């Protein structure tokens, strides 16, 4: 049996989906309204899953205060109220779709020293969510 | 690591749980109020999970416009506002419990050409949800 | 200042929007998919608002056990899992739109002896809700 | 008694809160992270309240298809995926706080010909919502 | 027209509903499981409504940072993780039903210097909410 | 492919996180406000996942009435409105963190005779949830 803890964070941000090397027509065809040159934004709802043995003294997988300060430092300080295309270095090289945002945030969190980061889930709108995790994970 | 996209759809529909070969008493005992001969209905909240490699050009597993039009054509055109017992052919042979609705919708979606359909999740009411997926999936 | 208590209930039901004296074309034009002859359904989320003085001994406007049993007897016993067009007598004379469901449920509840029923709110789907209340009420 | 219909819409958009005539320090002090020059965004959840007599033939205050196409034309065509500071003319003269977004959207909708627009409610994030309505309204 | 801002806060707390001058039987009859001598608790979801003129320079009714620090100081510092019967002085004299919690929190907030506090709404569980407001308010 | 049914229950309860053998300072450092001697509480949202073959006659994995009465008897009768530290025997030996509540509830449910209990998920607040399941499960 495995016990996992999911912790939820939220940050507003903006992005634009387009490729500079494509024509405006091609960007529109692939990205639709998301290619709007002025950018648009979302409230990103982020859930981080953590697993590991439960400490018999504290009854916890990880202290939430430790996890919160790690996520704040590694992710929220940069992503909160950001225009991701310009203000998150990883998106200089790839389009800030939520697929890529998941991967980038997971990589930033992977080194959490107190427990194993299993995966991340991001809800971009009430209609879309994305999950990045090892295949046997939730 | 695996990246999955969950896309949410919603459709109202009605159904009746009963077996013609059972007596009214037996139907009542097994299905309770769901055996009401006049039918009753729900807002079915459907989530479809899709996985596959992220296209490096678009940053996407699959274009949502493609997925939406596939789900519309294969599922929503038939299920939206339907009385499932009579208007969905698969339920001529089995009771339209949400267990069976999950399986039927998964089978209708399995041939999506742009990515792998991992599973479907249906919330029948705020108290029940059902998931049909490969064992190692979310 | 006024203090109000909102209590939430939920019931699945089915309905069909149509008028027998209209042609199929006219029903389709006005009611769209809701005119499907086989009916369709929803999870109706009902909230009932109650107001009145707070009893200084109990600290309550009304005992929830009393309200729940009144709503059960007056509304849920009839509406839960019902096909409203046939099984709710009030809809023999009017179309079971949620506008009319609000009014009918309010009238059934108006006689609650322990406090004043201020209004009712019904969410038909995640996109629609209806409220029936005195003008100065929430 | 008054019957109201609330209809929900959703649109992602971006904005920046700042005044050109203020220093960067003053913008930061008043608007905090919302003054980020690159803009940020939200999923705006919009609810529109409509009231009026129920048509005895249809059982409806207003046909949702009429309301939807009016809101699409007057609001969503412009606001969906927009950078409000630049792409919504009303925000050339005022800061696109959600207070002002409420007022602007209400003014765009006020002329709905089929029923009375009572008010609008906008949820900017899970922690904030704003309501613009006549004083005796919900 | 009136513009209102609703801001959401959340705090876990515990309480016990009983009157010392009543017998155990009478407490059980009136308060049911809520009379459990060991106390029980809830996640209280609090919404505070604020109204007033929109400042033409800032586009805001009130700065959320000001409101948040006022609510923190007047309410959350005391109520967060509290056993209300013992740790909130106002409940030495009255039962901590959510009706009374609404009134007490409103009285603590009424002096907000930057705008008019219109009302408070508290969700005690997913099935109950309470609102304390002037009669013509939302 | 595997089909799972998730059923949702809710119970308010209270707890205190502390170890009698630790000083007040150590309890405060590890458990923060959760060490409040008076206890505090939450609305625990419990989801139970059940899997197994679908009965071809009923179309169901398990009859919800059977599952509900089992969960009521094994879990809710004890946990609903309880102070877990004192009223749930398993917490005489371990701290009632939600990690441990998950494990205890799973163990109480594991013997369900009609289908396989796959896992449990508990939402302690809107920001935290915990899942106890076999590694390849959702």
XYZ file of C-alpha atoms in Angstrom, chain C residues 1 5 9 11 13-14 26 29 34 38 45 48 53 64-65 68 70-71 80-81 102 105 116 128 136 138:
26
model
C -29.902 42.937 10.013
C -30.024 29.769 6.856
C -30.695 19.081 -0.870
C -32.480 14.984 -6.180
C -35.263 13.680 -11.772
C -36.270 13.719 -15.419
C -42.629 24.310 -32.921
C -37.760 25.446 -32.258
C -35.219 19.413 -24.230
C -38.026 10.105 -24.342
C -29.398 20.924 -6.460
C -33.909 26.409 0.774
C -35.357 35.245 15.019
C -32.326 21.321 10.879
C -33.945 18.009 11.770
C -35.123 18.255 6.767
C -40.487 18.877 6.285
C -38.588 19.144 2.981
C -36.608 12.247 -5.964
C -36.070 9.983 -9.015
C -38.774 26.702 -8.296
C -41.286 23.773 -4.645
C -40.190 31.840 7.416
C -27.882 27.445 -14.810
C -35.426 42.273 -1.147
C -30.834 37.161 -1.363
